[in-house]
Structure formats: structure tokens, C-alpha cells
CSV table of C-alpha atoms in Angstrom, one decimal:
chain,number,residue,atom,x,y,z
R,1,MET,CA,44.8,11.6,70.9
R,2,MET,CA,45.1,14.9,70.2
R,3,LYS,CA,44.8,13.7,66.6
R,4,GLY,CA,41.5,12.5,68.1
R,5,ARG,CA,40.1,15.0,69.8
R,6,ARG,CA,40.5,17.0,66.0
R,7,SER,CA,38.7,15.2,64.1
R,8,LYS,CA,36.2,14.7,66.1
R,9,ARG,CA,35.8,18.9,66.6
R,10,ARG,CA,35.7,18.8,63.7
R,11,ARG,CA,32.5,16.7,62.9
R,12,SER,CA,30.7,18.2,65.6
R,13,PRO,CA,31.0,21.2,65.8
R,14,ALA,CA,27.3,22.6,67.0
R,15,ALA,CA,26.8,19.1,68.6
R,16,SER,CA,28.6,21.0,71.6
R,17,PHE,CA,25.2,23.7,71.6
R,18,THR,CA,23.5,24.0,74.6
R,19,ASP,CA,19.8,24.2,74.4
R,20,ASP,CA,19.6,27.8,76.0
R,21,LEU,CA,22.5,28.6,72.9
R,22,ILE,CA,20.5,27.2,70.1
R,23,ILE,CA,17.2,29.4,71.0
R,24,GLU,CA,19.1,31.8,71.1
R,25,ILE,CA,20.4,31.9,67.9
R,26,LEU,CA,16.8,30.5,66.8
R,27,SER,CA,14.9,34.5,68.1
R,28,ARG,CA,17.3,35.9,65.8
R,29,LEU,CA,15.4,33.7,62.8
R,30,PRO,CA,11.4,35.3,60.5
R,31,ALA,CA,9.2,32.5,62.2
R,32,ARG,CA,8.7,30.7,58.9
R,33,SER,CA,12.7,29.8,58.6
R,34,VAL,CA,11.9,28.8,62.7
R,35,CYS,CA,9.1,26.3,61.3
R,36,ARG,CA,10.9,24.7,58.4
R,37,PHE,CA,13.5,23.6,60.7
R,38,ARG,CA,11.1,21.7,62.6
R,39,CYS,CA,11.5,19.0,60.1
R,40,VAL,CA,16.2,19.2,61.1
R,41,SER,CA,15.8,16.7,63.8
R,42,LYS,CA,12.8,15.6,65.9
R,43,THR,CA,15.9,17.4,69.0
R,44,TRP,CA,15.2,20.6,66.7
R,45,GLN,CA,11.0,20.0,66.7
R,46,ASN,CA,10.9,19.3,70.2
R,47,LEU,CA,12.7,22.7,71.5
R,48,ILE,CA,11.0,25.2,68.6
R,49,SER,CA,8.3,23.3,70.6
R,50,SER,CA,9.1,24.0,74.4
R,51,HIS,CA,10.1,27.4,73.9
R,52,HIS,CA,8.4,29.3,71.0
R,53,ARG,CA,6.6,31.8,73.5
R,54,LYS,CA,10.7,33.4,73.5
R,55,LEU,CA,10.7,32.6,69.8
R,56,HIS,CA,10.7,35.8,67.1
R,57,GLN,CA,6.8,37.4,66.1
R,58,THR,CA,5.0,35.1,69.1
R,59,LEU,CA,2.4,37.3,70.9
R,60,ALA,CA,0.1,37.5,73.4
R,61,GLY,CA,-2.6,39.3,74.0
R,62,PHE,CA,-6.3,40.4,72.6
R,63,PHE,CA,-8.3,41.9,70.7
R,64,THR,CA,-11.0,44.8,71.6
R,65,MET,CA,-12.9,46.5,68.8
R,66,HIS,CA,-13.2,49.8,68.2
R,67,ASP,CA,-15.1,52.2,65.3
R,68,GLY,CA,-13.3,52.4,62.0
R,69,GLU,CA,-12.7,55.8,59.8
R,70,ARG,CA,-15.2,54.7,57.0
R,71,GLY,CA,-17.6,53.0,59.5
R,72,GLY,CA,-17.3,49.4,60.5
R,73,SER,CA,-15.3,48.2,63.3
R,74,VAL,CA,-11.8,47.9,63.1
R,75,PRO,CA,-9.9,45.1,65.5
R,76,HIS,CA,-7.1,46.8,67.4
R,77,PHE,CA,-4.5,44.5,69.2
R,78,THR,CA,-2.7,44.9,72.6
R,79,ASN,CA,-0.1,43.3,73.3
R,80,VAL,CA,1.1,42.1,76.8
R,81,ILE,CA,4.9,40.7,76.4
R,82,SER,CA,7.0,43.3,76.1
R,83,GLY,CA,11.0,42.6,74.9
R,84,ARG,CA,13.1,41.3,71.8
R,85,GLY,CA,10.6,37.8,71.5
R,86,CYS,CA,7.9,40.9,70.5
R,87,PRO,CA,8.6,42.8,67.8
R,88,ALA,CA,5.7,45.9,67.7
R,89,TRP,CA,2.7,44.3,65.7
R,90,VAL,CA,2.2,44.9,62.8
R,91,SER,CA,-0.8,46.2,62.1
R,92,SER,CA,-3.7,45.0,63.9
R,93,SER,CA,-6.4,45.7,62.1
R,94,PHE,CA,-5.1,43.5,58.9
R,95,ASP,CA,-4.8,45.8,56.0
R,96,PHE,CA,-1.5,44.6,55.3
R,97,LEU,CA,-5.0,42.4,53.6
R,98,PRO,CA,-6.5,42.0,50.3
R,99,ASN,CA,-10.2,42.1,51.3
R,100,ARG,CA,-9.3,41.0,54.1
R,101,GLY,CA,-13.0,41.3,56.5
R,102,TYR,CA,-14.3,41.6,59.3
R,103,LEU,CA,-12.3,39.5,62.7
R,104,GLN,CA,-14.5,36.7,63.7
R,105,ASP,CA,-12.9,34.9,66.2
R,106,CYS,CA,-9.5,34.6,67.5
R,107,CYS,CA,-7.2,32.0,70.2
R,108,ASN,CA,-5.2,29.8,70.9
R,109,GLY,CA,-2.8,31.3,68.7
R,110,LEU,CA,-5.8,31.6,65.2
R,111,VAL,CA,-6.9,34.6,63.7
R,112,LEU,CA,-10.3,33.8,61.9
R,113,LEU,CA,-10.8,36.6,59.6
R,114,CYS,CA,-14.8,37.1,58.1
R,115,ASN,CA,-16.5,38.4,54.5
R,116,TYR,CA,-19.3,38.1,52.5
R,117,TRP,CA,-19.7,39.1,48.3
R,118,TRP,CA,-21.3,39.1,45.8
R,119,HIS,CA,-20.9,36.3,43.5
R,120,SER,CA,-21.3,38.0,39.7
R,121,GLU,CA,-20.2,33.9,38.2
R,122,ASN,CA,-23.7,32.6,39.9
R,123,PRO,CA,-26.1,34.1,37.1
R,124,ASP,CA,-29.1,34.0,40.2
R,125,GLY,CA,-26.4,35.8,42.0
R,126,GLY,CA,-25.6,35.5,46.2
R,127,LYS,CA,-24.5,36.1,49.2
R,128,CYS,CA,-21.1,34.5,49.7
R,129,ARG,CA,-18.7,34.2,52.4
R,130,GLY,CA,-15.1,33.3,52.5
R,131,LEU,CA,-13.2,32.3,55.8
R,132,ARG,CA,-9.4,33.0,56.3
R,133,LEU,CA,-7.3,31.6,59.4
R,134,GLY,CA,-4.2,32.7,60.6
R,135,PHE,CA,-2.5,31.0,62.9
R,136,ASP,CA,0.7,31.0,65.0
R,137,PRO,CA,3.3,28.8,63.6
R,138,THR,CA,4.6,28.1,66.2
R,139,VAL,CA,2.4,27.1,68.6
R,140,SER,CA,1.2,24.4,66.1
R,141,PRO,CA,-0.3,23.7,62.4
R,142,HIS,CA,-2.9,22.3,64.0
R,143,PHE,CA,-6.9,23.6,64.2
R,144,PHE,CA,-10.2,22.7,63.0
R,145,VAL,CA,-12.9,25.4,62.1
R,146,PHE,CA,-16.6,25.5,63.7
R,147,GLU,CA,-19.3,27.7,64.4
R,148,PHE,CA,-22.3,27.4,67.0
R,149,PHE,CA,-25.7,27.5,65.1
R,150,LYS,CA,-28.8,27.5,66.9
R,151,ASP,CA,-31.4,25.6,66.5
R,152,ASP,CA,-35.4,25.4,65.8
R,153,HIS,CA,-36.0,24.5,68.9
R,154,ASP,CA,-33.4,27.8,71.2
R,155,ARG,CA,-30.5,25.1,71.0
R,156,TYR,CA,-26.9,26.0,70.3
R,157,GLY,CA,-24.6,22.9,68.8
R,158,VAL,CA,-21.0,23.0,66.0
R,159,GLN,CA,-21.7,22.1,62.4
R,160,GLY,CA,-20.0,18.7,61.5
R,161,ARG,CA,-20.4,15.3,61.2
R,162,ALA,CA,-20.1,14.5,65.2
R,163,HIS,CA,-22.1,17.4,67.9
R,164,ARG,CA,-24.3,17.5,70.4
R,165,SER,CA,-26.6,20.4,71.3
R,166,ILE,CA,-25.7,21.8,74.9
R,167,PRO,CA,-29.7,24.4,76.1
R,168,VAL,CA,-28.3,27.8,76.2
R,169,PRO,CA,-28.5,28.5,79.8
R,170,ASP,CA,-31.0,31.8,79.2
R,171,ASN,CA,-32.9,30.3,76.6
R,172,LYS,CA,-33.0,33.9,75.0
R,173,GLU,CA,-32.1,35.3,72.3
R,174,GLY,CA,-28.8,37.1,71.3
R,175,GLY,CA,-26.3,35.1,72.9
R,176,PHE,CA,-22.8,35.4,72.4
R,177,ILE,CA,-20.4,32.0,72.8
R,178,GLN,CA,-16.7,31.2,73.1
R,179,GLU,CA,-14.0,29.8,74.8
R,180,SER,CA,-12.2,31.6,77.2
R,181,GLN,CA,-9.5,28.7,79.6
R,182,GLY,CA,-10.5,25.9,77.8
R,183,ARG,CA,-13.9,26.1,79.6
R,184,LEU,CA,-16.7,27.5,76.6
R,185,HIS,CA,-19.2,30.0,78.4
R,186,TYR,CA,-21.7,32.1,77.7
R,187,ALA,CA,-22.4,35.6,77.4
R,188,ASN,CA,-26.0,36.7,77.9
R,189,LEU,CA,-27.6,40.9,79.0
R,190,GLU,CA,-30.2,40.4,80.4
R,191,ALA,CA,-33.3,43.1,80.8
R,192,ASN,CA,-35.7,43.7,83.7
R,193,ASP,CA,-39.8,43.4,83.8
R,194,ASP,CA,-39.9,46.7,81.9
R,195,ASP,CA,-37.7,44.9,79.2
R,196,GLU,CA,-35.4,47.2,80.0
R,197,VAL,CA,-31.9,45.9,79.7
R,198,VAL,CA,-30.2,46.1,83.0
R,199,ARG,CA,-27.8,43.0,83.1
R,200,LEU,CA,-24.6,41.0,81.6
R,201,VAL,CA,-24.5,37.8,83.0
R,202,VAL,CA,-21.7,35.6,81.8
R,203,TYR,CA,-22.0,31.4,82.1
R,204,VAL,CA,-19.2,29.1,82.0
R,205,LEU,CA,-20.3,24.9,81.1
R,206,GLU,CA,-18.2,23.9,83.6
R,207,ASP,CA,-18.1,19.7,83.3
R,208,ASP,CA,-19.4,18.9,79.7
R,209,ASP,CA,-21.2,16.2,80.6
R,210,SER,CA,-23.2,17.2,83.3
R,211,GLN,CA,-24.8,19.9,80.4
R,212,GLN,CA,-24.9,22.7,83.6
R,213,TRP,CA,-24.5,26.9,83.1
R,214,THR,CA,-22.7,27.6,85.9
R,215,LEU,CA,-23.8,31.9,86.4
R,216,LYS,CA,-19.9,33.1,86.9
R,217,HIS,CA,-19.5,36.7,86.8
R,218,GLU,CA,-23.2,39.4,86.3
R,219,ALA,CA,-23.0,42.1,86.2
R,220,LYS,CA,-25.1,46.1,86.4
R,221,LEU,CA,-25.4,47.3,83.7
R,222,PHE,CA,-24.1,51.0,83.8
R,223,LEU,CA,-21.0,50.4,84.2
R,224,PHE,CA,-20.9,49.9,80.4
R,225,PHE,CA,-21.5,52.8,78.4
R,226,ALA,CA,-21.5,51.2,75.4
R,227,SER,CA,-23.8,49.7,72.9
R,228,GLY,CA,-24.3,46.3,73.8
R,229,VAL,CA,-22.9,44.0,71.6
R,230,LEU,CA,-20.9,41.3,72.9
R,231,THR,CA,-17.5,39.7,72.4
R,232,LEU,CA,-15.5,37.9,75.2
R,233,PRO,CA,-13.1,37.6,73.1
R,234,GLY,CA,-9.5,35.1,72.5
R,235,ASN,CA,-6.7,35.0,73.4
R,236,LEU,CA,-3.2,34.0,72.0
R,237,SER,CA,-2.1,32.3,74.9
R,238,GLY,CA,-5.2,31.2,76.1
R,239,SER,CA,-4.1,31.4,79.5
R,240,ARG,CA,-6.5,34.4,81.0
R,241,SER,CA,-10.5,35.2,80.6
R,242,ILE,CA,-10.9,38.7,79.8
R,243,LEU,CA,-14.4,40.4,79.0
R,244,THR,CA,-15.2,43.2,76.9
R,245,VAL,CA,-18.1,45.2,75.5
R,246,THR,CA,-18.3,47.1,72.5
Q,1,MET,CA,55.7,29.7,112.9
Q,2,GLU,CA,57.5,31.7,110.8
Q,3,VAL,CA,57.5,29.0,107.9
Q,4,ASP,CA,54.2,30.4,107.9
Q,5,LYS,CA,54.7,33.9,108.1
Q,6,GLY,CA,56.5,34.0,105.3
Q,7,LYS,CA,54.0,32.0,102.9
Q,8,GLY,CA,51.2,34.3,104.4
Q,9,GLU,CA,53.0,37.1,103.0
Q,10,ALA,CA,54.8,36.6,99.6
Q,11,GLU,CA,51.1,35.4,99.1
Q,12,GLU,CA,49.9,38.9,100.1
Q,13,THR,CA,52.4,40.3,98.2
Q,14,ARG,CA,51.1,37.7,94.9
Q,15,LYS,CA,47.8,39.5,95.3
Q,16,VAL,CA,49.1,43.6,95.4
Q,17,ALA,CA,51.1,42.2,92.1
Q,18,GLU,CA,47.8,40.9,90.9
Q,19,ALA,CA,45.7,43.3,91.1
Q,20,ASP,CA,48.6,46.3,90.0
Q,21,ARG,CA,48.5,44.6,86.5
Q,22,ASP,CA,46.4,46.1,84.3
Q,23,THR,CA,45.9,42.1,81.9
Q,24,VAL,CA,44.8,39.1,82.5
Q,25,THR,CA,46.6,35.3,81.6
Q,26,LEU,CA,43.8,33.4,80.0
Q,27,LYS,CA,44.9,29.7,78.9
Q,28,SER,CA,42.9,27.7,76.8
Q,29,SER,CA,42.4,24.4,76.8
Q,30,ASP,CA,44.5,23.4,74.8
Q,31,GLY,CA,47.4,25.2,77.1
Q,32,LYS,CA,48.0,27.6,75.2
Q,33,LEU,CA,48.7,31.6,76.7
Q,34,PHE,CA,47.1,34.4,75.9
Q,35,GLU,CA,47.0,38.2,77.1
Q,36,VAL,CA,44.1,39.9,77.5
Q,37,SER,CA,43.3,44.2,79.1
Q,38,LYS,CA,41.4,43.3,82.2
Q,39,GLU,CA,39.2,46.1,81.9
Q,40,ALA,CA,37.9,45.0,78.8
Q,41,ALA,CA,37.7,41.6,79.6
Q,42,ALA,CA,35.7,42.7,82.9
Q,43,ARG,CA,34.0,45.0,80.7
Q,44,LEU,CA,33.0,42.1,78.5
Q,45,SER,CA,32.4,39.1,80.1
Q,46,THR,CA,30.7,38.7,83.3
Q,47,VAL,CA,32.6,35.0,84.1
Q,48,LEU,CA,36.2,37.0,84.0
Q,49,ALA,CA,34.4,40.0,85.6
Q,50,GLY,CA,33.4,37.8,88.6
Q,51,MET,CA,36.7,36.1,88.1
Q,52,ILE,CA,38.7,39.5,88.3
Q,53,ALA,CA,36.4,40.5,91.9
Q,54,GLY,CA,36.3,37.1,93.2
Q,55,GLY,CA,40.8,37.2,93.7
Q,56,SER,CA,40.4,33.6,91.3
Q,57,ILE,CA,42.4,35.0,88.7
Q,58,ASP,CA,46.1,32.8,88.4
Q,59,ASP,CA,49.3,34.5,87.5
Q,60,ASN,CA,50.3,32.0,84.9
Q,61,GLY,CA,46.9,31.6,82.8
Q,62,THR,CA,43.5,31.0,84.2
Q,63,ASP,CA,42.9,27.7,82.9
Q,64,LEU,CA,39.4,27.8,80.4
Q,65,LYS,CA,39.2,23.9,79.8
Q,66,GLN,CA,36.1,24.6,77.6
Q,67,ILE,CA,37.7,26.7,75.6
Q,68,GLY,CA,40.0,25.3,72.4
Q,69,SER,CA,43.1,28.1,71.7
Q,70,GLU,CA,41.6,29.4,68.2
Q,71,ALA,CA,38.0,31.0,69.8
Q,72,LEU,CA,40.4,32.2,72.9
Q,73,GLU,CA,42.3,33.8,70.5
Q,74,ASN,CA,39.1,35.2,68.9
Q,75,VAL,CA,38.1,36.0,71.9
Q,76,VAL,CA,40.9,38.0,73.3
Q,77,ASP,CA,41.4,39.8,69.8
Q,78,TYR,CA,37.3,41.4,70.2
Q,79,CYS,CA,38.2,42.4,73.5
Q,80,ASN,CA,41.0,44.2,72.3
Q,81,LYS,CA,38.9,45.8,69.2
Q,82,HIS,CA,37.1,46.6,72.4
Q,83,ALA,CA,38.5,48.4,74.3
Q,84,ASN,CA,38.6,51.7,73.8
Q,85,SER,CA,35.2,51.4,71.9
Q,86,ILE,CA,31.3,51.3,72.9
Q,87,PRO,CA,30.8,50.7,76.9
Q,88,SER,CA,29.0,47.4,77.3
Q,89,ALA,CA,26.4,46.7,80.0
Q,90,ALA,CA,28.5,43.2,80.7
Q,91,LEU,CA,29.4,44.7,84.2
Q,92,ILE,CA,25.8,46.1,85.1
Q,93,SER,CA,24.4,42.7,84.4
Q,94,SER,CA,25.1,40.2,86.6
Q,95,SER,CA,24.5,37.1,83.9
Q,96,ILE,CA,23.3,36.5,80.2
Q,97,SER,CA,19.5,37.4,80.4
Q,98,PHE,CA,18.1,36.4,77.6
Q,99,ASN,CA,15.5,38.3,75.1
Q,100,THR,CA,15.3,41.2,77.5
Q,101,ALA,CA,17.1,43.6,75.6
Q,102,PRO,CA,16.6,44.8,72.3
Q,103,PHE,CA,18.7,43.5,69.4
Q,104,LYS,CA,21.8,46.3,68.4
Q,105,GLU,CA,22.7,46.1,66.0
Q,106,PRO,CA,26.5,45.2,64.6
Q,107,GLU,CA,28.9,47.6,64.0
Q,108,GLU,CA,31.6,47.3,60.5
Q,109,TRP,CA,33.9,46.4,62.4
Q,110,GLU,CA,32.2,43.3,64.3
Q,111,ARG,CA,30.4,42.6,61.4
Q,112,LYS,CA,33.9,42.0,59.5
Q,113,PHE,CA,34.8,40.4,62.7
Q,114,VAL,CA,33.2,37.3,62.2
Q,115,ASP,CA,32.3,37.0,58.9
Q,116,ARG,CA,36.0,36.7,57.9
Q,117,LEU,CA,35.7,33.3,60.2
Q,118,SER,CA,35.1,29.8,59.4
Q,119,HIS,CA,31.7,28.2,60.2
Q,120,ASP,CA,33.9,26.6,63.2
Q,121,ALA,CA,35.4,28.6,64.0
Q,122,LEU,CA,31.9,31.2,64.3
Q,123,PHE,CA,30.4,27.7,66.5
Q,124,ASP,CA,33.2,28.3,68.3
Q,125,LEU,CA,33.6,31.8,69.4
Q,126,VAL,CA,29.5,31.8,70.0
Q,127,GLU,CA,30.4,29.0,72.8
Q,128,ALA,CA,32.7,30.8,74.6
Q,129,ALA,CA,30.9,33.7,74.4
Q,130,ASN,CA,28.3,32.0,75.7
Q,131,PHE,CA,30.5,30.1,78.0
Q,132,LEU,CA,32.5,33.2,79.0
Q,133,GLY,CA,29.0,35.6,79.8
Q,134,MET,CA,29.8,38.1,76.9
Q,135,GLU,CA,26.6,39.5,76.3
Q,136,ARG,CA,27.7,41.9,73.2
Q,137,LEU,CA,30.2,39.1,71.7
Q,138,LEU,CA,27.0,36.9,71.3
Q,139,ASP,CA,24.7,38.9,69.9
Q,140,VAL,CA,26.9,39.6,67.2
Q,141,THR,CA,28.0,36.4,66.2
Q,142,CYS,CA,24.4,34.6,66.8
Q,143,HIS,CA,23.1,37.4,64.6
Q,144,LYS,CA,26.3,36.3,62.1
Q,145,ILE,CA,25.1,32.7,62.7
Q,146,SER,CA,20.8,33.2,62.0
Q,147,GLU,CA,22.1,35.5,58.6
Q,148,MET,CA,23.9,32.8,57.7
Q,149,MET,CA,20.7,30.3,58.0
Q,150,LYS,CA,17.5,32.3,56.6
Q,151,GLY,CA,16.9,30.7,53.2
Q,152,LYS,CA,18.4,27.5,54.2
Q,153,SER,CA,16.9,24.2,53.3
Q,154,PRO,CA,16.4,21.5,56.2
Q,155,ASP,CA,18.6,19.5,54.8
Q,156,GLN,CA,21.5,22.1,54.3
Q,157,ILE,CA,20.9,22.8,58.3
Q,158,ARG,CA,21.6,19.1,59.7
Q,159,GLU,CA,25.3,19.7,57.4
Q,160,VAL,CA,26.1,23.0,59.0
Q,161,PHE,CA,25.1,21.7,62.5
Q,162,ASN,CA,25.7,18.4,61.9
Q,163,ILE,CA,22.2,17.1,62.7
Q,164,LYS,CA,21.5,13.6,62.5
Q,165,ASN,CA,17.9,13.4,61.1
Q,166,ASP,CA,16.3,10.9,63.3
Q,167,TYR,CA,12.8,11.1,62.1
Q,168,THR,CA,11.9,8.4,59.6
Q,169,LYS,CA,10.9,8.8,56.4
Q,170,GLU,CA,7.5,8.8,56.9
Q,171,GLU,CA,7.3,10.9,60.3
Q,172,LEU,CA,8.9,13.5,57.7
Q,173,GLU,CA,6.1,13.5,54.6
Q,174,GLU,CA,3.7,14.1,57.0
Q,175,ILE,CA,5.7,17.1,59.1
Q,176,ARG,CA,6.7,18.6,55.4
Q,177,GLN,CA,3.6,18.4,55.0
Q,178,GLU,CA,1.7,20.2,57.7
Q,179,LEU,CA,4.6,22.5,57.3
Q,180,ALA,CA,4.3,22.8,53.4
Q,181,TRP,CA,3.7,26.8,53.2
Q,182,ALA,CA,7.0,27.2,55.1
Q,183,PHE,CA,9.2,26.1,52.9
Q,184,TYR,CA,8.0,29.3,50.5
Q,185,ASP,CA,11.5,32.1,50.7
Q,186,ASP,CA,11.4,33.8,53.4
């Protein structure tokens, strides 16, 4: 009896660990280790997926754009989670990256940076664009990058093999499209008859099939004091909708 | 009536005697008895603090059926070493609160305390700490285990934790490709 129990204990001393205890241990590991251990077993994979918020280096919040010291705008990250699972954000201006470019977009744990450079090997010279995608590995390694374009008929679509064109609600220039809370949002500034910009409007595409935009918010522009470049910050947790004007 | 009264008095006397003692006796799953300072036990373990306050401590050895003698010996050893050390928040918090307080690095003696343990002993101790609601010991043991896991491959982790690989070869290949970046050094 005793012998049997000892050998059983020896076979799996960690087998009786509760899920909370495994997470408690994993929460002390760097993100890279935690991700690698998704390969340990399906149980660990499910555990890590379902507790990713408790694990190390998980952030949730949003970016706002601020004037940089050397001109241009610099992103600033506002963290909405506090506690041990969330260490101080290293540098939200991404200055630890060489040729970091500027923050193009972010949503659902993805951060897209973009920079331009002149292609020296091309005899004619030519502007090239580079994109860097950062992702929260504790959420998902699956992602798809696309870019909205505007066609000759003032309609926005998505470049790629499968796409649809949906007319924007006001058929005007300079609008801004972003996904928030799982819905496509469109924001733009409206002018009065004297061509003065007076209002900010935000539409939401409630139903993808109907292609009907619904007016979700509108605000008189004097509430905002900025130049009128709109950013709808995607947010890392994907659960809130915050609009900023920078 | 007389007998019942006598019994009640005896019970009362026993309770008073118990309250006066400054140690508590703990009994491991394999029946071994360990004495530990009541003050340290109450300060370091939310579960023992609750049992002491609730009067459910048995003078002849409080049964801790989930904890083997080796782990319980380490728990008691830790409590005794800790007895005159820093005050703990164990008495303040009523239950283990995960991920709320910032982790304080293990002290030198705590590091030495867990460094000498085998993997199996460490795993038994972390479970005991978890079961007894010993926040600090849980911190220290989890920290040690995570240090030991850093830089290890999934194969090595399976071996250490005795985990069965339930992926098919194809599934594992697929997930490895997705997480290729995670296989560089930590």
C-alpha cells in the first residue's frame, strides 16, 4: 500500500496541481517562456489561453498621440490594468526599436508600426514603405493585416482577394475608419454652409450585410481644441470604445 | 446530568489549556506529528489562522490529510525560521489573493531554503503552501519553480512536471511553427 502510493507520487508529483497553481507559477515567467509552454500539452495550451490576462506582460489600454520633442507625434500608452501581472510599460514611443516609424494602428493586441525610406538600390530612387507588426503572444499569434483604400467613386474597401466596397455615410473626404467593439466605425468632421468645421460625427456599421451606417455620436467641435486629425485608438483589450482627437 | 456536566467541564478545561499553549500540533497524511509556533502559524497561514481562531485545532494533532510528512516538515521548518522574521500580511488578508500585491524578492535565507529541495520536494511544498494559504511561502516556491522553468524546452517541462504530450505530431508541428519566435533564448 505504502509502496504503491510512493511510486504513484514519484510518477507525477506535479500532476495534482490545480489550474490556479499552474497559472500562479506561469505568471512569474516572461511572455516568451509562457508562449513556448503552449506546446507542452493541450491542457496547458487551453489554460494559458483562458488565463492570458493574469499572465505576465499582458497589457490593456489605449494609445493617444502627443507632440514629440523633435517634431512629429509620439504615441503614449495608457494602461488600464494595474497589479503585479502588469509591469510598467517599457516605452510606449517604441524608442527601443531601430527605425521604428510611427504608430499606424492597433487593435486586439496587435500594434502596427509603419515607416518610409528611400530605396537607394533602385536607380530611379523610390519611396518604400515598411510595416512592423507587434502582437500580444498571450492572446493569439493569428492576424491579418489589411489597409483601407479609396476608389475612384469615393468608396472605401479593403485590398486583398476577398473584399467588398461599402460607401461611406457622408461621401466626403478625410474620414477615418477603424474597428471598435467588433464593429466598423467611421468618423469625420462636418462643415457648415460657410465651410467652417463645426461637428464631429461617428457612424457605426451595425449590420455588415445591409451596408447601412448608423449615426452613433455627434459632438460640436468647440468641445475639442485640437487640429482635427482623428484617431480612433484600437484598444488592446478590445472591449471599450474610446475616441480621441489629437 | 452530573456526568454531562462533568464532560462539559472537561471540555472547557481542555479548550482553556489549548488556548494557553503557544504551539499547535499538525498531523501529516502519513500520521507524523509536528509542532509549530502558534503565532507563526497564524501569521503565515490563512488556513491555520482560521482554524486557530475557530477552535478547530486538535491537541493530539490537527489532521492535514492533503500534506505528506516531508512537505509538512518543510512547512514547519519554514514557519520556525520565519517566526522572528518580517511580519506577514497573512493575518490581514482573509484568503490568497492572486496577482494583487507586488512580489518581493526572496530573502537570502528563503532562497537557500528552497534551493536545497529536490524537484519533487519543491512541488510538494508549493502544493502545501497553496493548500494552507501561505502567501509568502507560495510566492517563494513559485518564484523558484519559475526560475527553474526559464529557458527550458517543452520536452524538458513535460519531463519535470510529468505531463503527457497529448498533441499529435501534426498538431505539435503546426503550433511550433506559429510560435517559432518563442523558441529563441529567453
